[in-house]
């Protein structure tokens, strides 16, 4: 029988993750990002057959979001390209990689997020005296995230 206890050596924290932006096929570590979150959103369709009080969930649509908070160090990879694209009347797409590295046993989870487009409200200049200047940025995933390292964490 497998051990049913939690092995705390395998518990990961935010220190175990990194976010990369992919530019021209090269992954660039976004060291200025202090938080990122990738989420899937499921929207189901309710079905209530005649004569049945129960409402059944029918799988409907799925979408994905990626949100980051970055310390303002450079505009090179996030805000700058968006402002340039808007000024030129062009669309912009991003590709990101989220990587979790577990030090205990060298296991890794590596997921790529392709065709991400800016979504929602973006901070441009968000200042509070005495604090690090940060920006919150949101993206909508254009395609299903891809696991580059499958079943790596166990």
C-alpha atoms as a printed R data frame, in Angstrom:
    type eleno elety resid chain resno       x      y       z
1   ATOM     1    CA   UNK     A     1   0.000  0.000   0.000
2   ATOM     2    CA   UNK     A     2   1.317  3.449  -0.917
3   ATOM     3    CA   UNK     A     3   2.291  5.837   1.832
4   ATOM     4    CA   UNK     A     4  -0.775  7.986   2.537
5   ATOM     5    CA   UNK     A     5   1.078 10.765   4.281
6   ATOM     6    CA   UNK     A     6   2.085 14.046   2.729
7   ATOM     7    CA   UNK     A     7   5.779 14.221   1.952
8   ATOM     8    CA   UNK     A     8   6.627 17.866   2.792
9   ATOM     9    CA   UNK     A     9   9.833 17.621   0.779
10  ATOM    10    CA   UNK     A    10   7.695 17.513  -2.372
11  ATOM    11    CA   UNK     A    11   5.583 20.582  -1.516
12  ATOM    12    CA   UNK     A    12   6.448 23.431  -3.846
13  ATOM    13    CA   UNK     A    13   6.357 27.167  -3.166
14  ATOM    14    CA   UNK     A    14   6.460 30.263  -5.341
15  ATOM    15    CA   UNK     A    15  10.251 30.109  -5.164
16  ATOM    16    CA   UNK     A    16  10.121 26.979  -7.343
17  ATOM    17    CA   UNK     A    17   8.550 28.676 -10.367
18  ATOM    18    CA   UNK     A    18   9.681 30.912 -13.197
19  ATOM    19    CA   UNK     A    19   7.928 32.661 -16.051
20  ATOM    20    CA   UNK     A    20   9.548 33.100 -19.449
21  ATOM    21    CA   UNK     A    21   8.463 35.094 -22.490
22  ATOM    22    CA   UNK     A    22   9.359 33.479 -25.808
23  ATOM    23    CA   UNK     A    23  10.755 35.895 -28.400
24  ATOM    24    CA   UNK     A    24  11.943 34.586 -31.778
25  ATOM    25    CA   UNK     A    25  12.032 31.040 -30.380
26  ATOM    26    CA   UNK     A    26  14.206 31.994 -27.402
27  ATOM    27    CA   UNK     A    27  12.896 31.748 -23.815
28  ATOM    28    CA   UNK     A    28  13.750 34.852 -21.786
29  ATOM    29    CA   UNK     A    29  13.342 34.681 -17.986
30  ATOM    30    CA   UNK     A    30  11.123 37.496 -16.711
31  ATOM    31    CA   UNK     A    31  13.018 38.176 -13.476
32  ATOM    32    CA   UNK     A    32  10.912 41.276 -12.809
33  ATOM    33    CA   UNK     A    33   7.670 39.264 -12.495
34  ATOM    34    CA   UNK     A    34   6.800 38.644  -8.857
35  ATOM    35    CA   UNK     A    35   3.441 36.928  -9.420
36  ATOM    36    CA   UNK     A    36   1.875 35.017 -12.279
37  ATOM    37    CA   UNK     A    37  -1.216 32.926 -12.503
38  ATOM    38    CA   UNK     A    38  -2.449 30.723 -15.344
39  ATOM    39    CA   UNK     A    39  -6.062 29.611 -15.173
40  ATOM    40    CA   UNK     A    40  -8.593 27.670 -17.217
41  ATOM    41    CA   UNK     A    41 -12.199 28.888 -17.206
42  ATOM    42    CA   UNK     A    42 -14.957 26.356 -17.791
43  ATOM    43    CA   UNK     A    43 -18.424 27.468 -18.762
44  ATOM    44    CA   UNK     A    44 -20.981 24.715 -18.700
45  ATOM    45    CA   UNK     A    45 -24.489 24.593 -20.124
46  ATOM    46    CA   UNK     A    46 -27.325 23.776 -17.761
47  ATOM    47    CA   UNK     A    47 -29.721 21.068 -18.979
48  ATOM    48    CA   UNK     A    48 -32.965 20.399 -17.158
49  ATOM    49    CA   UNK     A    49 -35.025 17.603 -18.727
50  ATOM    50    CA   UNK     A    50 -38.786 17.675 -18.463
51  ATOM    51    CA   UNK     A    51 -40.038 15.944 -15.307
52  ATOM    52    CA   UNK     A    52 -36.675 16.115 -13.534
53  ATOM    53    CA   UNK     A    53 -35.893 18.687 -10.858
54  ATOM    54    CA   UNK     A    54 -32.152 18.139 -11.224
55  ATOM    55    CA   UNK     A    55 -30.157 20.429 -13.495
56  ATOM    56    CA   UNK     A    56 -27.312 18.627 -15.239
57  ATOM    57    CA   UNK     A    57 -24.058 20.312 -16.242
58  ATOM    58    CA   UNK     A    58 -23.147 19.759 -19.882
59  ATOM    59    CA   UNK     A    59 -19.575 20.634 -20.742
60  ATOM    60    CA   UNK     A    60 -19.463 23.769 -22.846
61  ATOM    61    CA   UNK     A    61 -16.622 26.143 -23.551
62  ATOM    62    CA   UNK     A    62 -13.133 26.436 -22.085
63  ATOM    63    CA   UNK     A    63 -10.830 29.446 -22.161
64  ATOM    64    CA   UNK     A    64  -7.576 30.323 -20.464
65  ATOM    65    CA   UNK     A    65  -6.133 33.418 -18.818
66  ATOM    66    CA   UNK     A    66  -2.650 34.356 -17.725
67  ATOM    67    CA   UNK     A    67  -2.121 37.271 -15.345
68  ATOM    68    CA   UNK     A    68   1.178 38.693 -14.204
69  ATOM    69    CA   UNK     A    69   2.406 41.425 -11.911
70  ATOM    70    CA   UNK     A    70   5.778 42.854 -12.811
71  ATOM    71    CA   UNK     A    71   8.100 45.357 -11.187
72  ATOM    72    CA   UNK     A    72   8.741 48.139 -13.668
73  ATOM    73    CA   UNK     A    73  12.322 47.617 -14.829
74  ATOM    74    CA   UNK     A    74  11.968 47.668 -18.610
75  ATOM    75    CA   UNK     A    75   9.244 47.946 -21.247
76  ATOM    76    CA   UNK     A    76  11.150 45.666 -23.613
77  ATOM    77    CA   UNK     A    77   8.917 42.563 -23.464
78  ATOM    78    CA   UNK     A    78   5.510 43.602 -22.124
79  ATOM    79    CA   UNK     A    79   4.155 47.150 -22.328
80  ATOM    80    CA   UNK     A    80   6.491 48.435 -25.036
81  ATOM    81    CA   UNK     A    81   5.479 45.929 -27.737
82  ATOM    82    CA   UNK     A    82   1.778 46.492 -26.940
83  ATOM    83    CA   UNK     A    83   2.041 50.275 -27.269
84  ATOM    84    CA   UNK     A    84   4.050 49.883 -30.498
85  ATOM    85    CA   UNK     A    85   1.451 47.489 -31.951
86  ATOM    86    CA   UNK     A    86  -1.430 49.806 -31.034
87  ATOM    87    CA   UNK     A    87   0.340 52.791 -32.610
88  ATOM    88    CA   UNK     A    88   0.994 50.777 -35.791
89  ATOM    89    CA   UNK     A    89  -2.581 49.434 -35.910
90  ATOM    90    CA   UNK     A    90  -1.377 45.837 -35.602
91  ATOM    91    CA   UNK     A    91  -2.361 42.851 -33.496
92  ATOM    92    CA   UNK     A    92   0.112 41.444 -31.001
93  ATOM    93    CA   UNK     A    93   0.549 37.890 -29.748
94  ATOM    94    CA   UNK     A    94   2.728 36.631 -26.911
95  ATOM    95    CA   UNK     A    95   4.093 33.219 -25.999
96  ATOM    96    CA   UNK     A    96   4.973 32.361 -22.402
97  ATOM    97    CA   UNK     A    97   6.418 29.363 -20.565
98  ATOM    98    CA   UNK     A    98   5.656 28.617 -16.939
99  ATOM    99    CA   UNK     A    99   8.204 26.304 -15.325
100 ATOM   100    CA   UNK     A   100   8.068 24.658 -11.907
101 ATOM   101    CA   UNK     A   101  11.314 23.057 -10.707
102 ATOM   102    CA   UNK     A   102  11.158 20.838  -7.614
103 ATOM   103    CA   UNK     A   103  14.588 20.873  -5.976
104 ATOM   104    CA   UNK     A   104  13.998 17.779  -3.826
105 ATOM   105    CA   UNK     A   105  13.903 15.287  -6.709
106 ATOM   106    CA   UNK     A   106  14.644 17.438  -9.791
107 ATOM   107    CA   UNK     A   107  11.094 16.934 -11.150
108 ATOM   108    CA   UNK     A   108   9.816 19.642 -13.473
109 ATOM   109    CA   UNK     A   109   6.557 20.902 -14.929
110 ATOM   110    CA   UNK     A   110   6.938 22.995 -18.077
111 ATOM   111    CA   UNK     A   111   3.855 24.457 -19.762
112 ATOM   112    CA   UNK     A   112   3.770 26.764 -22.763
113 ATOM   113    CA   UNK     A   113   1.043 29.332 -23.366
114 ATOM   114    CA   UNK     A   114   0.898 30.297 -27.045
115 ATOM   115    CA   UNK     A   115  -0.958 32.988 -28.951
116 ATOM   116    CA   UNK     A   116  -1.727 34.990 -25.825
117 ATOM   117    CA   UNK     A   117  -3.374 38.338 -26.491
118 ATOM   118    CA   UNK     A   118  -3.645 41.290 -24.108
119 ATOM   119    CA   UNK     A   119  -6.912 41.133 -22.168
120 ATOM   120    CA   UNK     A   120  -8.671 43.332 -19.657
121 ATOM   121    CA   UNK     A   121  -7.215 46.399 -17.989
122 ATOM   122    CA   UNK     A   122  -3.438 46.873 -18.057
123 ATOM   123    CA   UNK     A   123  -1.560 49.105 -15.643
124 ATOM   124    CA   UNK     A   124   0.611 51.625 -17.472
125 ATOM   125    CA   UNK     A   125   1.847 53.783 -14.614
126 ATOM   126    CA   UNK     A   126   0.627 52.741 -11.193
127 ATOM   127    CA   UNK     A   127   2.507 54.626  -8.475
128 ATOM   128    CA   UNK     A   128   2.328 54.607  -4.689
129 ATOM   129    CA   UNK     A   129   4.947 56.609  -2.758
130 ATOM   130    CA   UNK     A   130   7.390 54.323  -0.968
131 ATOM   131    CA   UNK     A   131   6.416 51.184  -2.929
132 ATOM   132    CA   UNK     A   132   8.002 49.336  -5.831
133 ATOM   133    CA   UNK     A   133   6.347 50.465  -9.052
134 ATOM   134    CA   UNK     A   134   4.451 47.500 -10.502
135 ATOM   135    CA   UNK     A   135   2.149 46.719 -13.385
136 ATOM   136    CA   UNK     A   136  -0.667 44.179 -13.497
137 ATOM   137    CA   UNK     A   137  -1.119 42.682 -16.971
138 ATOM   138    CA   UNK     A   138  -3.660 40.190 -18.282
139 ATOM   139    CA   UNK     A   139  -3.628 37.875 -21.278
140 ATOM   140    CA   UNK     A   140  -6.137 35.530 -22.877
141 ATOM   141    CA   UNK     A   141  -4.726 32.258 -24.201
142 ATOM   142    CA   UNK     A   142  -5.387 31.739 -27.903
143 ATOM   143    CA   UNK     A   143  -4.779 27.991 -27.836
144 ATOM   144    CA   UNK     A   144  -4.843 25.186 -25.289
145 ATOM   145    CA   UNK     A   145  -1.726 25.248 -23.057
146 ATOM   146    CA   UNK     A   146   0.828 22.582 -23.948
147 ATOM   147    CA   UNK     A   147   2.729 20.477 -21.424
148 ATOM   148    CA   UNK     A   148   6.331 20.334 -22.567
149 ATOM   149    CA   UNK     A   149   7.168 17.978 -19.697
150 ATOM   150    CA   UNK     A   150   4.262 15.574 -19.265
151 ATOM   151    CA   UNK     A   151   3.575 13.819 -15.967
152 ATOM   152    CA   UNK     A   152   6.819 15.174 -14.578
153 ATOM   153    CA   UNK     A   153   5.434 15.941 -11.112
154 ATOM   154    CA   UNK     A   154   4.250 13.038  -8.993
